[in-house]
Every structure is written in structure tokens, then in C-alpha cells.
Amino acid sequence: MQTLTGLGVSAGVGQAEALVVSPAPGLPETDPKGEVKDDLATVQAALNKVADRLDYRAMHADAAAVAVLTATAMMARDPGLGFSVENHLKSGSGPAHALWDAFDEFCEQLTAAGGYLAERVTDLKDVRSRTLAVLAGLPEPGVPTIDRPTILVAEDLAPADTATLDPEMVKGLVTAAGGPTSHTAILASQIGIPAIVRCPQARSITSGTKLAVDGVTGTVLVEPEEEAVAVLIARAEKRKAVLDAVPEGDTHTKDGLRVLTLANIGAPADAIAAKKKGAEGVGLFRTEFLFLERQDAPTKTEQVGVYSQVLDTFDEDAKVVFRTLDAGADKPLAFADLGPEENPALGRRGLRLSQVRTDLLDTQLAALAEAAQKTGKMPYVMAPMVATTLEAKWFSDRAREAGLGVVGVMVEVPAAALRSSQVLETVDFASIGTNDLTQYAMAADRLQGELSDLLTPWQPAVMQLVKSTCDGAGGRLIGVCGEAAGDPLLALVLVGVGIRSLSMAAGKIQAVKAALALHTQAQCEEIAVAALAQPTPEEAKKAALALADPGMEVLVS
């Protein structure tokens, strides 16, 4: 027996033989060029055919998958994509190469954006592969016909394939790439298929190999022994018992302390899925998805429609937080390019871009205000990359002048955490982006895998910055919207230092609610003190688990 490890993203245990999904074909060997207008028409027709097929799948898919498939179809119909294809055709490329290069440009933008948006690259590449197949007159790539219980193994899986999987036949998913907020991970959780991503050793698995998987711990057993499988099953049953014991409704600690459990989203479709998973609202709506992959900025009317959809998804008093445009530098926009920078992560991104392109920010704030009037619900609005008191005041004044009543900032820069009592003077709330805060505190690029040991939010220095933010908050609601919020054990530490709002991938909400329900506020505070006293992330996690309720063992990966 061999044990592989990845990142568990959909709970459950599955056992079956592997079925390896073949990669999609690449560029054709020959790519004859014709007239630009004719080649453009050919590519556009292929894109429309792919979009129509995705829409057809949506019509026959489970309700949970409809929004994701529809959103993927919209990618194929994106006018900006056609514009880019035309430019490459004019530069001398054949239709297949023009299509490939146009998608590459958009993939690079999303990869540079990182996090949630980077995980949309899989969706884009799937649309590209399907379109290339149409151009070549080949069958659509994807998951082959499944006629027996199987665990699918792939480099990555597209949402168009995942959405139509039958959990009676597909006992698990294992991918070498992917991420916790990819649409594949979200759909697998909704459908009820155990799933593991970021398991590079999966590339060595061949079809027919016997596998057992645990979608919580990220464990993949190759040619598993019966005793080992029994351990996985027993652990899964204990975990289910803990989750089933969580009271329905709002989230509280064991002694009644109220903690908001919210979802991070990137599109209106995600809001619908998040609510079904138990999200009380939205702690982070990444509005930049409206701006990327475009040649011009979205209009106010477009933005009002999207913001209204999200607000209408949740109850009137729900916390729904919109982060204003977080772009620039490593997330370039064709219509707001401030030029190259030597160190983009420390450049004019986030609020710094908005202070140069005030027109973009003002349109966004006006759209949010109109969406509030249209829906009768008040959005929370916050600015990214705020470092100083003056920046916070500048944004707060502008947002309030636009008619928005609940204004906040993101704490992603150590300076803001250390001086929170001054930085937060003119705002109503703050949300800590632990991904960027960790990157800046540890001087480690969050996209560089070799530095992953430095990039864990369990770093005591990062937890100390979170505590510093809460200590200076002056009674304001402080939340966390980075990946740290979705770790059930770390959530106890966060609540222990003063966090009262946790926003995460929707699939992690139930486990976090269960963890909080097992502990009192005093216990969370004790756990936090112990974790912060440790010199390393490993020891901090060990100290926290030692003080936690025994039931936490099955919730921690």
C-alpha cells in the first residue's frame, strides 16, 4: 500500500478502481490561415457552439450546477475574447493559434490575480479545449463514459465535466492540480463526491489501480489494505456525527457568543451556492471578476445588475461585503494600465490604483448605492490594500459621499494591523485578508510554491498581527476573509483574539460551525494564548489541538 496526500476539498470516503482522464489535445500540427474576417467568423462560430452545448448541459444538470455551467458558457461568449482573437489573426496567426494565444492572455491575468480568480483558469482552459475540438472536427474532450464505480484521476477537472457526474458511479475525484475554491471543488462538495486536489503524485496513478480516498484529510491510499480503509471509514463516521450535532441556524460558541459565518465569492452564481451551504452572507465579494478579461470598464448599469443579484440572494439584515476593484500591477487591466513596475506586489494595486483612476472607483460606488436603493438592502463596502490612516479616510469620505452607509477597509498590510486604532478611526468595520497579510509579513510571494512553509497563516507573527488589529478596533466588527477562516482549528484561535466574522469557501462552513459549537469563548481565548506563545507554526497548531475538544480531531486535516 502507498499513501499519497493532497488537499481535501469535499468530505467523504470513497473506494474503487481508478479511471484516468486523458488530457485534452493541444494545438493542431497544421493551422492554415485564411482571410481575417473568415477565420474570425470560424472561431466565433466554434465558441458559440461550445457555449450552446454548455447551456444545454445546464438545462439538464442538477440545480447546484446550473449557475456554474451558465457562467462557463458566458466565458465562451465574452466579447473581449473575440477582440483578442481578432488581434492575433491580424498579427498573422491561424485560427487555432489565435484562439490559443487569446486564451493564454486571459489565463495569465487570472493567474496573476491569484487565489479564487486563479482557480478560474481551469474553466477557461476547458472552454479553449472544447473550442479547439470543434475547430478540428473532433469529439469534445472530457470524462469518458463511466459504466462501473470509479475514482476519477486527472491533471484537473473542468466544471462542465464535474457538474454531470453521478455520485452513485463516481466514488471520488483526485486531481494533481486545482484548488479549494475551484468550481470543480465546489461542485464536488455540492454533489457529494469525495474530492482531493493538489496531489501531484496522482500523475503516477494508472487506470485500474485500486484506490481509497478521504476528502477531509486529503489522503489517497493506493492498493489499500482493508485495515487502513476501515480507519478512514471510522473517522468519516465520527466526523459526520460531530457535524450532525451542530445546531441549525446562526453560528455560536458553546456559551452563546455570536460569530458570523460567511462565504467568499467571485460571481452571483457563487452566492446562490454559498447560501445552500449555510452561508449567512458574504464576507468577500471579489468584484474584479467584472473588470478582468475586458477591453473597457463595465458600465454602471452592468454593475448594478450584478450587485443587486448578490444582495437579493440573502436576507435583509445579512452582511454582504463588496470589495472594490483590487487590480493593477500584477492584475493588469487593458483600460487602466499604469505601466510596468519592478515589484508589482508592492506597486500601485488595489486602493492605490483607485486613487489614480478615481472614475473607476466612483462608478463602482455609485453602482453599489443604486443597487442598495433597488433592493432595499445596505451593502457593506471595503477597500483593498489600505496601509495608512489617510488612505482609509480618503476612501471612507468618498464612499459616504456616494450614499453608502457601512464602510470598511481590508487589513492586508502589516502597517494597518499595527496601527489599527488610527487606521480604523473613520470606518465601521475591517476584514483581514490573511493571504496577503501573510505574504507581506513573511516577505514571501504567495504564488511561489517553494515558500509554502512560510505562507501558512499559523505563523505566530501573522496571528500576532491579527490580534493587534482586534486590539485596536475600538469595538468595530473585525472579520477574516482569507483562507485561515476556513480552518476549523485556526478559527478557534481567531475567535480567541477577537475576530467575530469568518468568511471562507462555502464548503468549509459546517466544519467551522461545529468547531465553534464545541468550545466556549474562554476556551477559544485560552487556545489563542497558547498558540501565540509558540515559536513555529507546527508548534502553534499542536498547542491549539492539545487544548481543543477531543471532537476536533476528526475536523482537522
Coordinates of C-alpha atoms in Angstrom, one line a residue:
M1 CA 0.0 0.0 0.0
Q2 CA 1.2 3.5 -0.8
T3 CA -0.2 6.7 0.8
L4 CA -0.4 9.9 -1.2
T5 CA -1.5 13.3 0.1
G6 CA -3.3 16.3 -1.3
L7 CA -5.8 18.9 -0.3
G8 CA -9.2 17.6 0.8
V9 CA -11.9 19.8 -0.6
S10 CA -15.1 17.6 -0.4
A11 CA -15.7 15.4 2.6
G12 CA -16.3 11.7 2.4
V13 CA -14.6 8.4 1.9
G14 CA -14.6 6.5 -1.4
Q15 CA -13.2 3.2 -2.6
A16 CA -13.0 2.0 -6.3
E17 CA -10.6 1.5 -9.2
A18 CA -9.0 4.5 -10.8
L19 CA -10.1 5.8 -14.2
V20 CA -7.5 8.3 -15.5
V21 CA -8.9 11.1 -17.6
S22 CA -6.8 11.7 -20.7
P23 CA -5.6 15.3 -21.2
A24 CA -7.2 17.4 -23.9
P25 CA -5.4 17.6 -27.2
G26 CA -3.2 20.6 -27.8
L27 CA -2.7 22.8 -30.8
P28 CA -3.0 21.0 -34.2
E29 CA 0.1 20.4 -36.3
T30 CA -1.3 22.4 -39.2
D31 CA -3.2 25.7 -38.8
P32 CA -3.9 27.1 -42.3
K33 CA -4.6 30.8 -42.4
G34 CA -7.4 32.5 -44.4
E35 CA -8.9 35.9 -44.6
V36 CA -9.0 37.5 -41.1
K37 CA -12.8 38.1 -41.3
D38 CA -13.4 34.5 -42.4
D39 CA -11.1 33.0 -39.7
L40 CA -12.7 35.2 -37.0
A41 CA -16.1 34.0 -38.1
T42 CA -15.0 30.4 -37.9
V43 CA -13.6 30.8 -34.4
Q44 CA -16.6 32.7 -33.2
A45 CA -18.9 30.0 -34.6
A46 CA -16.9 27.4 -32.7
L47 CA -17.0 29.4 -29.4
N48 CA -20.8 29.9 -29.8
K49 CA -21.2 26.1 -30.4
V50 CA -19.3 25.4 -27.2
A51 CA -21.4 27.9 -25.3
D52 CA -24.6 26.4 -26.6
R53 CA -23.5 22.9 -25.6
L54 CA -22.7 24.2 -22.1
D55 CA -26.1 25.9 -21.9
Y56 CA -27.7 22.6 -22.9
R57 CA -25.8 20.8 -20.1
A58 CA -27.1 23.4 -17.7
M59 CA -30.7 22.7 -18.8
H60 CA -30.3 19.1 -17.8
A61 CA -28.0 19.5 -14.8
D62 CA -28.6 19.4 -11.1
A63 CA -29.8 22.8 -9.8
A64 CA -26.5 23.2 -7.9
A65 CA -24.5 23.1 -11.2
V66 CA -26.7 25.3 -13.4
A67 CA -25.1 28.6 -12.4
V68 CA -21.6 27.3 -12.8
L69 CA -22.3 25.9 -16.3
T70 CA -24.0 29.1 -17.3
A71 CA -21.1 31.1 -16.1
T72 CA -18.7 28.9 -18.1
A73 CA -20.8 29.4 -21.2
M74 CA -20.5 33.2 -20.7
M75 CA -16.7 32.9 -20.9
A76 CA -17.1 31.5 -24.4
R77 CA -19.3 34.4 -25.4
D78 CA -17.1 37.1 -23.8
P79 CA -16.7 39.9 -26.4
G80 CA -13.2 40.6 -25.1
L81 CA -12.2 37.2 -26.2
G82 CA -13.3 37.8 -29.7
F83 CA -11.4 41.1 -29.8
S84 CA -8.2 39.3 -28.7
V85 CA -8.6 36.6 -31.3
E86 CA -9.0 39.2 -34.0
N87 CA -5.8 40.9 -32.9
H88 CA -3.9 37.7 -33.1
L89 CA -5.4 36.9 -36.5
K90 CA -4.3 40.3 -37.8
S91 CA -0.8 39.5 -36.5
G92 CA -0.6 36.5 -38.8
S93 CA -1.8 33.6 -36.6
G94 CA -4.0 30.9 -37.9
P95 CA -7.4 30.4 -36.2
A96 CA -6.3 27.7 -33.7
H97 CA -3.2 29.6 -32.7
A98 CA -5.1 32.9 -32.4
L99 CA -7.6 31.2 -30.2
W100 CA -4.9 29.6 -28.1
D101 CA -3.0 32.8 -27.6
A102 CA -6.1 34.8 -26.8
F103 CA -7.0 32.4 -24.0
D104 CA -3.4 32.4 -22.8
E105 CA -3.6 36.2 -22.2
F106 CA -6.7 35.8 -20.1
C107 CA -5.3 32.9 -18.2
E108 CA -2.2 34.9 -17.4
Q109 CA -4.4 37.7 -16.0
L110 CA -6.3 35.4 -13.7
T111 CA -3.2 33.6 -12.6
A112 CA -1.6 36.9 -11.7
A113 CA -4.7 37.8 -9.7
G114 CA -4.1 34.7 -7.5
G115 CA -6.5 32.9 -5.1
Y116 CA -10.1 32.4 -6.2
L117 CA -9.6 34.1 -9.6
A118 CA -6.6 31.9 -10.4
E119 CA -8.7 28.9 -10.0
R120 CA -11.0 30.0 -12.8
V121 CA -8.1 29.3 -15.2
T122 CA -9.3 25.6 -15.3
D123 CA -12.7 26.8 -16.6
L124 CA -11.0 28.9 -19.3
K125 CA -8.7 26.2 -20.5
D126 CA -11.7 23.8 -20.7
V127 CA -13.5 26.2 -22.9
R128 CA -10.4 26.5 -25.1
S129 CA -10.0 22.7 -25.4
R130 CA -13.6 22.3 -26.3
T131 CA -13.4 25.0 -28.9
L132 CA -10.2 23.6 -30.5
A133 CA -12.0 20.2 -30.7
V134 CA -14.9 21.9 -32.6
L135 CA -12.4 23.6 -35.0
A136 CA -10.7 20.3 -35.6
G137 CA -14.0 18.4 -36.0
L138 CA -13.1 16.1 -33.0
P139 CA -15.3 14.9 -30.2
E140 CA -15.5 17.1 -27.1
P141 CA -12.7 16.3 -24.6
G142 CA -13.6 15.4 -21.0
V143 CA -14.6 12.5 -18.8
P144 CA -15.2 9.2 -20.8
T145 CA -18.3 7.1 -20.3
I146 CA -18.5 5.6 -16.9
D147 CA -20.0 2.1 -16.6
R148 CA -18.8 1.0 -13.2
P149 CA -17.9 2.5 -9.8
T150 CA -14.8 4.6 -10.3
I151 CA -12.5 7.1 -8.8
L152 CA -11.6 9.7 -11.4
V153 CA -7.9 10.8 -11.6
A154 CA -6.9 13.8 -13.7
E155 CA -4.5 16.6 -14.0
D156 CA -7.5 18.8 -13.3
L157 CA -11.3 18.5 -14.0
A158 CA -13.4 21.2 -15.6
P159 CA -16.8 22.2 -14.0
A160 CA -18.6 21.2 -17.2
D161 CA -17.5 17.6 -16.5
T162 CA -17.9 17.6 -12.7
A163 CA -21.4 19.0 -12.9
T164 CA -22.8 16.0 -14.6
L165 CA -21.1 13.2 -12.6
D166 CA -23.2 10.6 -10.9
P167 CA -22.2 10.1 -7.2
E168 CA -23.5 6.5 -7.4
M169 CA -20.9 5.7 -10.0
V170 CA -18.1 8.2 -9.2
K171 CA -16.8 7.4 -5.7
G172 CA -14.1 10.1 -5.6
L173 CA -12.1 12.6 -7.5
V174 CA -8.3 13.1 -7.3
T175 CA -6.5 15.8 -9.3
A176 CA -2.9 16.8 -9.5
A177 CA -3.7 20.5 -9.8
G178 CA -6.7 22.5 -8.8
G179 CA -7.6 24.4 -5.6
P180 CA -10.0 24.7 -2.7
T181 CA -12.2 27.3 -4.4
S182 CA -12.2 25.9 -7.9
H183 CA -15.6 25.3 -9.4
T184 CA -14.7 21.6 -9.5
A185 CA -14.1 21.5 -5.7
I186 CA -17.3 23.5 -5.1
L187 CA -19.5 21.2 -7.3
A188 CA -18.0 18.0 -5.9
S189 CA -19.0 19.2 -2.4
Q190 CA -22.5 20.1 -3.6
I191 CA -23.0 16.8 -5.4
G192 CA -21.5 14.8 -2.5
I193 CA -18.4 13.2 -4.1
P194 CA -15.2 13.0 -2.0
A195 CA -12.6 15.1 -3.7
I196 CA -8.8 15.7 -3.3
V197 CA -6.9 18.4 -5.3
R198 CA -3.2 19.4 -5.4
C199 CA -2.0 15.8 -5.3
P200 CA 0.9 15.9 -7.7
Q201 CA 1.7 12.2 -7.1
A202 CA -1.6 11.4 -8.7
R203 CA 0.1 11.7 -12.1
S204 CA 1.7 8.3 -11.4
I205 CA -1.6 6.5 -11.0
T206 CA -2.8 4.3 -13.8
S207 CA -6.4 3.2 -14.7
G208 CA -7.5 0.1 -12.9
T209 CA -5.4 0.8 -9.8
K210 CA -7.4 0.2 -6.6
L211 CA -7.8 3.4 -4.6
A212 CA -9.4 4.7 -1.4
V213 CA -9.7 8.4 -0.7
D214 CA -10.6 10.6 2.3
G215 CA -11.9 14.0 1.2
V216 CA -11.2 15.7 4.5
T217 CA -7.6 14.7 5.2
G218 CA -6.6 14.6 1.5
T219 CA -5.4 11.0 1.9
V220 CA -5.2 8.8 -1.2
L221 CA -4.4 5.1 -0.5
V222 CA -3.0 3.2 -3.5
E223 CA -3.8 -0.6 -3.4
P224 CA -5.2 -0.1 0.1
E225 CA -5.2 -2.6 2.9
E226 CA -8.5 -3.4 4.5
E227 CA -7.5 -2.2 7.9
A228 CA -6.4 1.2 6.5
V229 CA -9.7 1.6 4.7
A230 CA -11.6 0.7 8.0
V231 CA -9.7 3.5 9.7
L232 CA -10.8 6.1 7.1
I233 CA -14.4 4.9 7.3
A234 CA -14.5 5.1 11.1
R235 CA -13.0 8.6 11.0
A236 CA -15.6 9.7 8.5
E237 CA -18.4 8.4 10.6
K238 CA -17.2 10.2 13.7
R239 CA -16.9 13.4 11.7
K240 CA -20.4 13.1 10.4
A241 CA -21.7 12.6 13.9
V242 CA -19.9 15.8 15.0
L243 CA -21.3 17.8 12.1
D244 CA -24.8 16.4 12.5
A245 CA -24.8 17.6 16.1
V246 CA -24.3 21.2 15.1
P247 CA -27.5 23.2 15.8
E248 CA -29.2 24.7 12.8
G249 CA -29.3 28.5 12.4
D250 CA -26.9 31.2 13.4
T251 CA -23.4 30.3 14.5
H252 CA -22.5 30.5 18.2
T253 CA -19.8 29.2 20.5
K254 CA -20.8 26.7 23.2
D255 CA -21.6 29.5 25.6
G256 CA -23.6 31.6 23.1
L257 CA -21.0 34.1 21.6
R258 CA -22.3 35.1 18.2
V259 CA -19.9 34.6 15.3
L260 CA -20.8 35.3 11.7
T261 CA -20.0 32.5 9.2
L262 CA -19.9 33.9 5.7
A263 CA -18.7 32.9 2.2
N264 CA -16.1 34.3 -0.1
I265 CA -17.5 34.6 -3.7
G266 CA -16.5 35.8 -7.1
A267 CA -19.8 35.9 -9.0
P268 CA -23.6 35.9 -8.4
A269 CA -23.7 32.2 -9.0
D270 CA -21.4 31.6 -6.1
A271 CA -23.7 33.4 -3.8
I272 CA -26.6 31.1 -4.6
A273 CA -24.4 28.0 -4.0
A274 CA -23.0 29.5 -0.8
K275 CA -26.4 30.1 0.7
K276 CA -27.3 26.5 0.1
K277 CA -24.2 25.5 2.0
G278 CA -25.3 27.5 5.0
A279 CA -23.6 30.9 4.5
E280 CA -25.3 33.7 6.4
G281 CA -24.0 36.2 4.0
V282 CA -20.9 37.2 2.1
G283 CA -17.6 38.3 3.7
L284 CA -15.8 39.0 0.5
F285 CA -17.3 39.6 -3.0
R286 CA -14.3 39.9 -5.4
T287 CA -15.8 42.5 -7.8
E288 CA -12.7 42.4 -10.1
F289 CA -14.2 39.5 -12.0
L290 CA -16.4 42.1 -13.7
F291 CA -13.3 44.0 -14.8
L292 CA -10.8 41.4 -15.9
E293 CA -10.7 40.0 -19.5
R294 CA -12.2 43.2 -20.8
Q295 CA -11.1 45.9 -23.2
D296 CA -13.2 48.6 -21.4
A297 CA -14.6 49.0 -17.9
P298 CA -18.0 47.6 -17.1
T299 CA -20.8 50.2 -17.2
K300 CA -22.6 51.4 -14.1
T301 CA -25.7 49.6 -15.3
E302 CA -23.9 46.3 -15.7
Q303 CA -22.5 46.6 -12.2
V304 CA -25.9 47.5 -10.6
G305 CA -27.3 44.3 -12.1
V306 CA -24.6 42.1 -10.6
Y307 CA -24.5 43.7 -7.2
S308 CA -28.3 43.6 -6.9
Q309 CA -28.3 39.9 -7.7
V310 CA -25.9 39.2 -4.8
L311 CA -27.8 41.4 -2.4
D312 CA -31.1 39.8 -3.3
T313 CA -29.7 36.3 -2.6
F314 CA -29.5 36.9 1.2
D315 CA -31.9 38.2 3.9
E316 CA -32.4 41.9 4.5
D317 CA -30.1 42.1 7.6
A318 CA -27.3 39.9 6.2
K319 CA -23.8 41.1 6.0
V320 CA -22.8 41.2 2.3
V321 CA -19.4 42.8 1.7
F322 CA -18.2 44.1 -1.6
R323 CA -14.5 44.7 -2.1
T324 CA -13.9 47.5 -4.5
L325 CA -11.7 46.8 -7.5
D326 CA -8.5 45.0 -6.5
A327 CA -6.4 45.3 -9.7
G328 CA -3.3 46.9 -11.1
A329 CA 0.3 45.9 -11.1
D330 CA 0.1 42.1 -11.2
K331 CA -3.5 42.2 -12.3
P332 CA -3.3 44.5 -15.3
L333 CA -6.4 45.9 -16.9
A334 CA -6.4 46.9 -20.6
F335 CA -8.3 50.1 -19.8
A336 CA -6.3 51.0 -16.6
D337 CA -2.7 50.2 -17.2
L338 CA -0.4 52.4 -15.1
G339 CA 2.7 50.9 -16.7
P340 CA 5.2 48.2 -15.8
E341 CA 6.6 48.0 -12.2
E342 CA 9.7 46.2 -10.9
N343 CA 7.9 44.8 -7.9
P344 CA 4.1 44.5 -8.7
A345 CA 3.1 43.1 -5.3
L346 CA 4.4 46.3 -3.8
G347 CA 3.1 48.6 -6.5
R348 CA 0.0 50.6 -7.4
R349 CA -2.6 47.9 -6.9
G350 CA -5.9 48.0 -5.0
L351 CA -6.8 51.3 -3.5
R352 CA -3.6 52.8 -4.9
L353 CA -5.0 52.2 -8.4
S354 CA -8.3 53.7 -7.4
Q355 CA -6.7 56.9 -6.2
V356 CA -5.2 57.3 -9.7
R357 CA -8.4 56.2 -11.6
T358 CA -11.0 57.7 -9.4
D359 CA -13.5 57.4 -12.3
L360 CA -13.5 53.6 -11.9
L361 CA -14.0 53.8 -8.2
D362 CA -16.7 56.4 -8.3
T363 CA -18.7 54.4 -10.9
Q364 CA -18.4 51.4 -8.7
L365 CA -19.5 53.2 -5.6
A366 CA -22.4 54.8 -7.4
A367 CA -23.5 51.3 -8.7
L368 CA -23.4 49.9 -5.2
A369 CA -25.5 52.8 -3.9
E370 CA -28.0 52.3 -6.7
A371 CA -28.1 48.5 -6.0
A372 CA -28.9 49.4 -2.4
Q373 CA -31.8 51.5 -3.4
K374 CA -33.1 49.0 -5.9
T375 CA -33.0 46.1 -3.4
G376 CA -33.7 47.9 -0.2
K377 CA -30.6 46.3 1.3
M378 CA -27.5 48.0 2.5
P379 CA -24.2 46.6 1.2
Y380 CA -21.0 46.7 3.1
V381 CA -18.2 48.2 1.0
M382 CA -14.5 47.9 1.7
A383 CA -11.3 49.0 0.0
P384 CA -8.3 46.7 -0.6
M385 CA -4.6 47.4 0.2
V386 CA -5.2 50.1 2.8
A387 CA -2.0 51.0 4.6
T388 CA -2.5 54.3 6.3
T389 CA -5.0 56.4 8.2
L390 CA -5.1 59.0 5.3
E391 CA -5.9 56.2 2.8
A392 CA -8.7 54.9 5.0
K393 CA -10.2 58.4 5.4
W394 CA -10.0 59.1 1.7
F395 CA -11.9 56.0 0.9
S396 CA -14.4 56.4 3.7
D397 CA -15.2 60.0 2.7
R398 CA -15.7 59.0 -1.0
A399 CA -17.9 56.1 -0.2
R400 CA -20.1 58.0 2.2
E401 CA -20.5 60.9 -0.3
A402 CA -21.7 58.2 -2.8
G403 CA -24.5 57.3 -0.3
L404 CA -23.1 54.2 1.2
G405 CA -23.6 53.9 5.0
V406 CA -21.4 50.9 6.0
V407 CA -17.8 51.4 5.0
G408 CA -14.7 49.4 5.8
V409 CA -11.2 48.5 4.8
M410 CA -9.1 45.4 4.3
V411 CA -6.2 44.8 6.6
E412 CA -3.6 43.1 4.4
V413 CA -0.6 45.3 5.1
P414 CA 1.2 44.9 8.4
A415 CA 1.2 48.7 8.9
A416 CA -2.6 48.7 9.1
A417 CA -2.6 45.9 11.6
L418 CA -0.1 47.6 13.8
R419 CA -1.8 50.9 13.7
S420 CA -5.4 49.7 13.6
S421 CA -6.6 52.1 16.3
Q422 CA -5.8 55.0 13.9
V423 CA -6.4 53.4 10.6
L424 CA -9.9 52.4 11.5
E425 CA -11.0 55.7 13.1
T426 CA -13.2 56.7 10.1
V427 CA -14.6 53.3 9.1
D428 CA -17.2 51.0 10.5
F429 CA -15.5 47.6 10.1
A430 CA -12.4 45.8 8.8
S431 CA -11.7 42.5 7.2
I432 CA -8.3 40.8 7.4
G433 CA -7.0 39.2 4.2
T434 CA -4.7 36.7 5.8
N435 CA -3.4 35.5 2.4
D436 CA -1.8 38.9 1.6
L437 CA -1.1 39.7 5.2
T438 CA 1.0 36.5 5.5
Q439 CA 2.8 37.3 2.2
Y440 CA 3.8 40.8 3.4
A441 CA 4.6 39.8 7.0
M442 CA 6.8 36.9 5.9
A443 CA 8.3 38.6 2.8
A444 CA 7.3 35.6 0.8
D445 CA 5.5 35.6 -2.6
R446 CA 2.3 33.7 -2.1
L447 CA 2.4 32.3 -5.7
Q448 CA 5.8 30.8 -5.1
G449 CA 5.3 27.2 -4.0
E450 CA 8.8 26.8 -2.7
L451 CA 8.0 29.2 0.1
S452 CA 4.8 27.4 1.2
D453 CA 6.2 26.7 4.7
L454 CA 6.4 30.5 5.3
L455 CA 3.0 31.2 3.9
T456 CA 0.8 29.3 6.4
P457 CA -1.5 31.6 8.5
W458 CA -0.4 29.5 11.5
Q459 CA 2.8 31.6 11.5
P460 CA 2.8 33.2 15.1
A461 CA 3.8 36.5 13.6
V462 CA 0.7 36.6 11.4
M463 CA -1.6 35.6 14.3
Q464 CA 0.0 38.4 16.3
L465 CA -0.9 40.9 13.6
V466 CA -4.5 39.6 13.6
K467 CA -4.6 40.2 17.4
S468 CA -3.1 43.6 17.0
T469 CA -5.9 44.6 14.6
C470 CA -8.5 43.4 17.0
D471 CA -6.9 45.1 20.0
G472 CA -7.1 48.5 18.2
A473 CA -10.5 48.0 16.7
G474 CA -12.4 50.1 19.3
G475 CA -15.5 47.8 19.3
R476 CA -15.7 47.7 15.5
L477 CA -16.6 44.3 13.9
I478 CA -13.4 42.7 12.7
G479 CA -13.5 39.7 10.3
V480 CA -11.2 37.4 8.5
C481 CA -11.7 36.6 4.8
G482 CA -8.5 34.8 3.9
E483 CA -8.1 31.0 3.8
A484 CA -7.4 31.0 7.5
A485 CA -11.1 31.5 8.3
G486 CA -11.9 28.0 6.8
D487 CA -9.6 26.1 9.1
P488 CA -11.7 24.8 12.0
L489 CA -8.9 24.7 14.5
L490 CA -7.5 28.1 13.4
A491 CA -11.0 29.6 13.6
L492 CA -10.9 28.9 17.4
V493 CA -7.6 31.0 17.6
L494 CA -9.1 33.8 15.5
V495 CA -12.2 34.0 17.7
G496 CA -9.9 33.8 20.8
V497 CA -8.1 37.0 19.7
G498 CA -11.3 38.9 18.9
I499 CA -12.5 38.0 15.4
R500 CA -16.3 37.9 15.2
S501 CA -16.8 37.3 11.4
L502 CA -15.3 34.4 9.5
S503 CA -15.6 34.2 5.7
M504 CA -14.4 31.2 3.8
A505 CA -15.1 28.8 0.9
A506 CA -18.7 27.7 1.4
G507 CA -17.9 24.0 1.7
K508 CA -15.9 24.7 4.9
I509 CA -18.7 26.5 6.8
Q510 CA -20.3 23.5 8.5
A511 CA -17.0 22.3 10.0
V512 CA -16.2 25.7 11.3
K513 CA -19.6 26.0 12.9
A514 CA -19.1 22.6 14.5
A515 CA -15.7 23.6 15.9
L516 CA -17.1 26.8 17.5
A517 CA -20.1 24.9 18.9
L518 CA -17.7 22.6 20.8
H519 CA -15.9 25.5 22.6
T520 CA -16.7 28.4 24.9
Q521 CA -15.3 31.9 24.3
A522 CA -13.0 31.4 27.3
Q523 CA -11.7 28.2 25.7
C524 CA -11.0 30.0 22.4
E525 CA -9.1 32.7 24.3
E526 CA -7.0 30.0 26.1
I527 CA -6.3 28.3 22.9
A528 CA -5.2 31.6 21.3
V529 CA -2.8 32.4 24.1
A530 CA -1.2 29.0 23.8
A531 CA -0.8 29.2 20.0
L532 CA 0.6 32.7 20.0
A533 CA 3.2 31.7 22.6
Q534 CA 4.8 29.2 20.2
P535 CA 7.9 29.8 18.0
T536 CA 6.8 27.9 15.0
P537 CA 3.5 27.2 13.0
E538 CA 3.8 23.5 13.7
E539 CA 4.1 24.0 17.4
A540 CA 1.3 26.6 17.4
K541 CA -1.1 24.1 15.7
K542 CA 0.0 21.4 18.1
A543 CA -0.6 23.6 21.2
A544 CA -4.1 24.6 19.9
L545 CA -5.1 21.0 19.3
A546 CA -3.9 19.9 22.7
L547 CA -6.3 22.3 24.4
A548 CA -9.2 21.7 22.0
D549 CA -12.2 19.4 22.5
P550 CA -11.4 15.8 21.5
G551 CA -14.1 16.1 18.8
M552 CA -11.8 18.4 16.9
E553 CA -9.6 15.5 15.9
V554 CA -12.0 14.5 13.1
L555 CA -12.4 18.1 11.9
V556 CA -8.8 18.9 11.4
S557 CA -7.0 17.8 8.2

